[in-house]
PDB file of C-alpha atoms in Angstrom:
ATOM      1  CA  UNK I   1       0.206  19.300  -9.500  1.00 63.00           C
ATOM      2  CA  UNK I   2       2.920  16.628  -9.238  1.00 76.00           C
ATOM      3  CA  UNK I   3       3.935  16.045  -6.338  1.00 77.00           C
ATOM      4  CA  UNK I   4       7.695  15.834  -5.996  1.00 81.00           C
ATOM      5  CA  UNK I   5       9.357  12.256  -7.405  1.00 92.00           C
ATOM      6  CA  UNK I   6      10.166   9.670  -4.416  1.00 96.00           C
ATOM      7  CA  UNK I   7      13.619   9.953  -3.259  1.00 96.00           C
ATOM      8  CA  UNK I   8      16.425   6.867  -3.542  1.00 96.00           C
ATOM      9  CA  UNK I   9      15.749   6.875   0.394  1.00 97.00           C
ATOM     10  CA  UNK I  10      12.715   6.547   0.826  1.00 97.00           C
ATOM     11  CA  UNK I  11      12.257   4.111  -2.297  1.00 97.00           C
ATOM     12  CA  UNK I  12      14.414   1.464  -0.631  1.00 97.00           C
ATOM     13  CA  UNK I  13      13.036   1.760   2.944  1.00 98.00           C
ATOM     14  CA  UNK I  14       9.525   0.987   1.104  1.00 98.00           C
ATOM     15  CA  UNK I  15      11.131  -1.962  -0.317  1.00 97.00           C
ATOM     16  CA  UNK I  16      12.502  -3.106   3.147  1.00 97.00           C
ATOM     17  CA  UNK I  17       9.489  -3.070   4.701  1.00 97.00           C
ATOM     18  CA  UNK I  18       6.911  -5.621   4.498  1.00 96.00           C
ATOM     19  CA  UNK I  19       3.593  -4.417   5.670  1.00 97.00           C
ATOM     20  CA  UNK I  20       1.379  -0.675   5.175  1.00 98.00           C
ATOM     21  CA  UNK I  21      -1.338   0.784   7.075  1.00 98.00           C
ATOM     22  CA  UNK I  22      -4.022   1.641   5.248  1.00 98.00           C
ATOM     23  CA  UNK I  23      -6.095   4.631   6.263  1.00 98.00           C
ATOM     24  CA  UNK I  24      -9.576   4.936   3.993  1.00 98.00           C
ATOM     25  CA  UNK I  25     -12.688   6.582   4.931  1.00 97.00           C
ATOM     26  CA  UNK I  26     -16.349   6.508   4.164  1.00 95.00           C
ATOM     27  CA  UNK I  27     -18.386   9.008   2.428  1.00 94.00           C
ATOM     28  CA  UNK I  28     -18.948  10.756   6.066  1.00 95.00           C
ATOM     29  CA  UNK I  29     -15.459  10.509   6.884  1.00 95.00           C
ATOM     30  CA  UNK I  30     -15.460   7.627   9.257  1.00 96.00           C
ATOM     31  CA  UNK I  31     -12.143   5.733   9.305  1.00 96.00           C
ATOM     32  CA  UNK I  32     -11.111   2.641   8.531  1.00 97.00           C
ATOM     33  CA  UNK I  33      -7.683   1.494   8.853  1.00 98.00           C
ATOM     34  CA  UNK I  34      -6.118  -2.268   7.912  1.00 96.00           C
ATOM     35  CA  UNK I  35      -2.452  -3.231   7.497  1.00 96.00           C
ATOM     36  CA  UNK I  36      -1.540  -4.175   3.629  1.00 96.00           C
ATOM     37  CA  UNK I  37       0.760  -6.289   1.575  1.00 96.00           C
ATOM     38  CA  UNK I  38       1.951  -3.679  -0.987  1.00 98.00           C
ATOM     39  CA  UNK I  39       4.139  -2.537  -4.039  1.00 98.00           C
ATOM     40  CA  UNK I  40       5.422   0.598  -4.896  1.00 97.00           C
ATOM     41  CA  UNK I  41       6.074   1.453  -8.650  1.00 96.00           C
ATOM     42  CA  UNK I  42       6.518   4.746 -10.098  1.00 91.00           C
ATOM     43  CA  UNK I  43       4.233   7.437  -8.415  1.00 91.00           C
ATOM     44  CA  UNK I  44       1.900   4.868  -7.168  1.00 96.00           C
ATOM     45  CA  UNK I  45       1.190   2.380  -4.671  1.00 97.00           C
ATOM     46  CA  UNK I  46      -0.641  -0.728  -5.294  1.00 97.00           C
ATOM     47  CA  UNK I  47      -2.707  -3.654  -3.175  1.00 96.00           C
ATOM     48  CA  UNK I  48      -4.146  -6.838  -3.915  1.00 93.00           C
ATOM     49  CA  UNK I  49      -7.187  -8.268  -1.871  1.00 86.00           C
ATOM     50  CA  UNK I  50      -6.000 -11.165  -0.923  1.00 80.00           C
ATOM     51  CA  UNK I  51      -7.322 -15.442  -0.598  1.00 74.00           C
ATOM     52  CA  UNK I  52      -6.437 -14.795   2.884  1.00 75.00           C
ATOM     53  CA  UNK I  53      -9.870 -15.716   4.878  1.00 67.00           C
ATOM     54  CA  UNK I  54     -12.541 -12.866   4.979  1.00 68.00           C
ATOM     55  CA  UNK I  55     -15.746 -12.146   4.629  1.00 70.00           C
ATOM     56  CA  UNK I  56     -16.575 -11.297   0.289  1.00 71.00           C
ATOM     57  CA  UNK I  57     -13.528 -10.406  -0.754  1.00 63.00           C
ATOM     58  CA  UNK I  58     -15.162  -8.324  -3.360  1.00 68.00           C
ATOM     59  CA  UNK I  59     -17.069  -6.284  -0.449  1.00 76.00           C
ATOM     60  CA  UNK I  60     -15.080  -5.700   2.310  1.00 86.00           C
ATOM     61  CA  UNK I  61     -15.161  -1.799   4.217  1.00 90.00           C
ATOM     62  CA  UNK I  62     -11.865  -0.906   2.758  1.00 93.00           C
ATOM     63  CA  UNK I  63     -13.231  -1.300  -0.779  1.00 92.00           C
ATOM     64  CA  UNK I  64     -16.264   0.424  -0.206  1.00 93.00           C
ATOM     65  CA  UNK I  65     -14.668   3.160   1.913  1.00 96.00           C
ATOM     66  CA  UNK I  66     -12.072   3.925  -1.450  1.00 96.00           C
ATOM     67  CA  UNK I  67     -15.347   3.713  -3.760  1.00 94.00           C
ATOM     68  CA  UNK I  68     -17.712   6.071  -1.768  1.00 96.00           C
ATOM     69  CA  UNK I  69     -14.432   8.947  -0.839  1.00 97.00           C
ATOM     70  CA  UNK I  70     -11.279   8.013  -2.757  1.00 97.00           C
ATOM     71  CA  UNK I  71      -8.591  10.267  -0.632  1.00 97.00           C
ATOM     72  CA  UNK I  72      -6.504   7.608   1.411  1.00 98.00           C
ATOM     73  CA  UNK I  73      -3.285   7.478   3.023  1.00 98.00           C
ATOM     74  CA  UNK I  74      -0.301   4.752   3.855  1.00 98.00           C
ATOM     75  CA  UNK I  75       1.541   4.567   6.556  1.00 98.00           C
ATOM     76  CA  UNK I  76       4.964   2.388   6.309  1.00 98.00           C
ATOM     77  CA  UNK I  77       6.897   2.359   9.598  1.00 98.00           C
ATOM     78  CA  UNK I  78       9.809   1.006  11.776  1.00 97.00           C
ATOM     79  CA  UNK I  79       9.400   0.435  14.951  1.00 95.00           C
ATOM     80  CA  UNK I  80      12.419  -0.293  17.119  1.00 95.00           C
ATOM     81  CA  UNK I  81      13.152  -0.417  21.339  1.00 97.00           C
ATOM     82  CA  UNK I  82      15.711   1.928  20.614  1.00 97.00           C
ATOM     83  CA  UNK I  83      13.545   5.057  19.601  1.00 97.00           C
ATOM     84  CA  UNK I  84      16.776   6.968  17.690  1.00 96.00           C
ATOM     85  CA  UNK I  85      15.794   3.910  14.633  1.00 96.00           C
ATOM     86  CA  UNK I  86      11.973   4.895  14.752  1.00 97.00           C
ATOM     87  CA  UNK I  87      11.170   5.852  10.999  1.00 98.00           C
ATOM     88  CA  UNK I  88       7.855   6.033   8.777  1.00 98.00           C
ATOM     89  CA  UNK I  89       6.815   7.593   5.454  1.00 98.00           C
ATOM     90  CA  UNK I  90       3.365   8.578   4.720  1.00 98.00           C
ATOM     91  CA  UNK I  91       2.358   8.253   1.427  1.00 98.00           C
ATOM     92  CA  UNK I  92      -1.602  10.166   0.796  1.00 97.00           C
ATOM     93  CA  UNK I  93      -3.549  10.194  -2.382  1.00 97.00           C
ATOM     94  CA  UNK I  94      -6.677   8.935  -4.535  1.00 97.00           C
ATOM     95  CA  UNK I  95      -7.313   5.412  -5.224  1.00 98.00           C
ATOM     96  CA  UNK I  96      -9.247   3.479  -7.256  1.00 96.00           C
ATOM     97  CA  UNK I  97      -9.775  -0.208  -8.457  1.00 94.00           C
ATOM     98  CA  UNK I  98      -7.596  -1.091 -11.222  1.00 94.00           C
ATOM     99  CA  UNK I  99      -9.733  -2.445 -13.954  1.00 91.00           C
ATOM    100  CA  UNK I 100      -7.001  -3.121 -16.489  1.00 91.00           C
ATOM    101  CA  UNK I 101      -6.000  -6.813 -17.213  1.00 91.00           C
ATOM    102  CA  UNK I 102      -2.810  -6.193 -18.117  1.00 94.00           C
ATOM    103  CA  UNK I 103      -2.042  -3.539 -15.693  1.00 93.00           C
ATOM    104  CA  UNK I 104      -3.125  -6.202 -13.010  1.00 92.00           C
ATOM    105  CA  UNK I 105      -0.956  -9.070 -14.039  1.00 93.00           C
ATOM    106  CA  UNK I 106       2.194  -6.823 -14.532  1.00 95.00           C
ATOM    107  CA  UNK I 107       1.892  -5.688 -10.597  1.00 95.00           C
ATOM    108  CA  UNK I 108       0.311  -9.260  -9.544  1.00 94.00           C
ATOM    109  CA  UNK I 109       3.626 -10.408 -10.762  1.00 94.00           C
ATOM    110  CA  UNK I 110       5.471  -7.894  -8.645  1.00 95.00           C
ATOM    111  CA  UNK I 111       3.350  -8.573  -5.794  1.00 96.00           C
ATOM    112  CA  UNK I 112       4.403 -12.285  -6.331  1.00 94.00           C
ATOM    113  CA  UNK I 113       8.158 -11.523  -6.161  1.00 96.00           C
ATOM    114  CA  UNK I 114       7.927  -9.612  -2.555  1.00 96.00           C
ATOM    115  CA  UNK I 115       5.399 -12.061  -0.972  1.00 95.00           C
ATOM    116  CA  UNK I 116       6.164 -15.447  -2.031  1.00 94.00           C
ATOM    117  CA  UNK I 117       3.089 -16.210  -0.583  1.00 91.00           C
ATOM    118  CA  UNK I 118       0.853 -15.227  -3.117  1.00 90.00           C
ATOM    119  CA  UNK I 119       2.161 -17.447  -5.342  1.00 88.00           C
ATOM    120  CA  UNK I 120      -0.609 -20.301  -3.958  1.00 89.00           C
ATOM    121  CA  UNK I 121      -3.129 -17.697  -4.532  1.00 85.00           C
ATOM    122  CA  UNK I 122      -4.767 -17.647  -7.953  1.00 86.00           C
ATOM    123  CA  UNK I 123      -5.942 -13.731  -7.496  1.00 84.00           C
ATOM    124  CA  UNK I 124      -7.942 -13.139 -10.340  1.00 82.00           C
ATOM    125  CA  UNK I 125      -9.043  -9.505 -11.284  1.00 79.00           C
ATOM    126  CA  UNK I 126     -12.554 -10.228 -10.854  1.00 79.00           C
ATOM    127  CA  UNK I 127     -12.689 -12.024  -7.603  1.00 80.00           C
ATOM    128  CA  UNK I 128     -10.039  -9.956  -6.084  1.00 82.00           C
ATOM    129  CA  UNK I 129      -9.849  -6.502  -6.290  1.00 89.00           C
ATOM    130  CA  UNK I 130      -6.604  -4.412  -6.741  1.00 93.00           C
ATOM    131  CA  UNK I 131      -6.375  -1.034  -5.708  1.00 95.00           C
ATOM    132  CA  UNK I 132      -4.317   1.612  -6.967  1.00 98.00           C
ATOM    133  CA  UNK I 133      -3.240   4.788  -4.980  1.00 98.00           C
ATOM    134  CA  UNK I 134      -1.847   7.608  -7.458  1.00 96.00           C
ATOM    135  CA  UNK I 135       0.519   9.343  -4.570  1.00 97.00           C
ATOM    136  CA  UNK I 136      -0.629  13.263  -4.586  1.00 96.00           C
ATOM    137  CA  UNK I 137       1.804  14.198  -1.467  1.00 95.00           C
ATOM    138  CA  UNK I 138       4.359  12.448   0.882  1.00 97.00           C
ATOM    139  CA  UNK I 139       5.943  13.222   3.947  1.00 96.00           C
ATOM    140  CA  UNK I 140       8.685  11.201   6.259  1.00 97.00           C
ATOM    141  CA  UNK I 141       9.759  11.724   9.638  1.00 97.00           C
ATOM    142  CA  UNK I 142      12.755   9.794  11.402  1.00 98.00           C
ATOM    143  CA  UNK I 143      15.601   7.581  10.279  1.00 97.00           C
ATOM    144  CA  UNK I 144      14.943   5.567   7.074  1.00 98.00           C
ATOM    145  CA  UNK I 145      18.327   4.283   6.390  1.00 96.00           C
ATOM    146  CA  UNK I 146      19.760   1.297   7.954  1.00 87.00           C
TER     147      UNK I 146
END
């Protein structure tokens, strides 16, 4: 089952924000949870590792977590003092590793265009993964609009 398209809303406050939680686990259901540079195109959400220092960027938890149990979730959120502005949307599904050249370099290039910085980066689809979340079910709580 589909679930239910992303509204006008919540599409733009995904594009105002800059930075995801990412919530994987391990095959016994430990978590894991790191903040993400992301895109959001159609139904799914996608993630680069990044030249940002780390240990093997081709081994780190959050890979290994989405290999061994693929259900994740992202959290995108506001935070403001004044509490009536709080505002998130949680975004759950399966991911995977996207394997497809061409598939990477079209989102690479849209990952380029909201953080400038990975211009310098030369993120190649072998040394850095890129993960794919196929959204199965979303939820939002709060005030997205501005």
């Amino acid at each position: 089952m589909r679930p239910p398209p992303l509204t006008r809303t919540v599409r733009e406050f995904l594009a105002r924000q800059r930075v995801a939680r990412l919530a994987t686990a391990d095959a016994a259901g430990a978590p894991h949870v790191v903040p993400v540079c992301y895109v959001v195109i159609d139904a799914q959400v996608y993630f680069t590792i990044d030249a940002k220092p780390k240990p093997s960027p081709t081994t780190l938890r959050r890979l290994r977590n989405v290999a061994a149990n693929p259900r994740c979730a992202v959290v995108v959120d506001r935070y403001e003092d004044d509490w009536t502005q709080l505002g998130f949307v949680q975004l759950e599904g399966l991911a995977e590793r996207v394997s497809a050249v061409d598939e990477h370099g079209l989102v690479l290039a849209e990952l380029r265009q909201r953080y400038p910085q990975y211009g310098a980066m030369r993120l190649t689809i072998g040394d850095y993964p890129m993960i794919r979340i196929h959204i199965t079910h979303w939820h939002t709580w709060g005030k997205l609009t501005e």
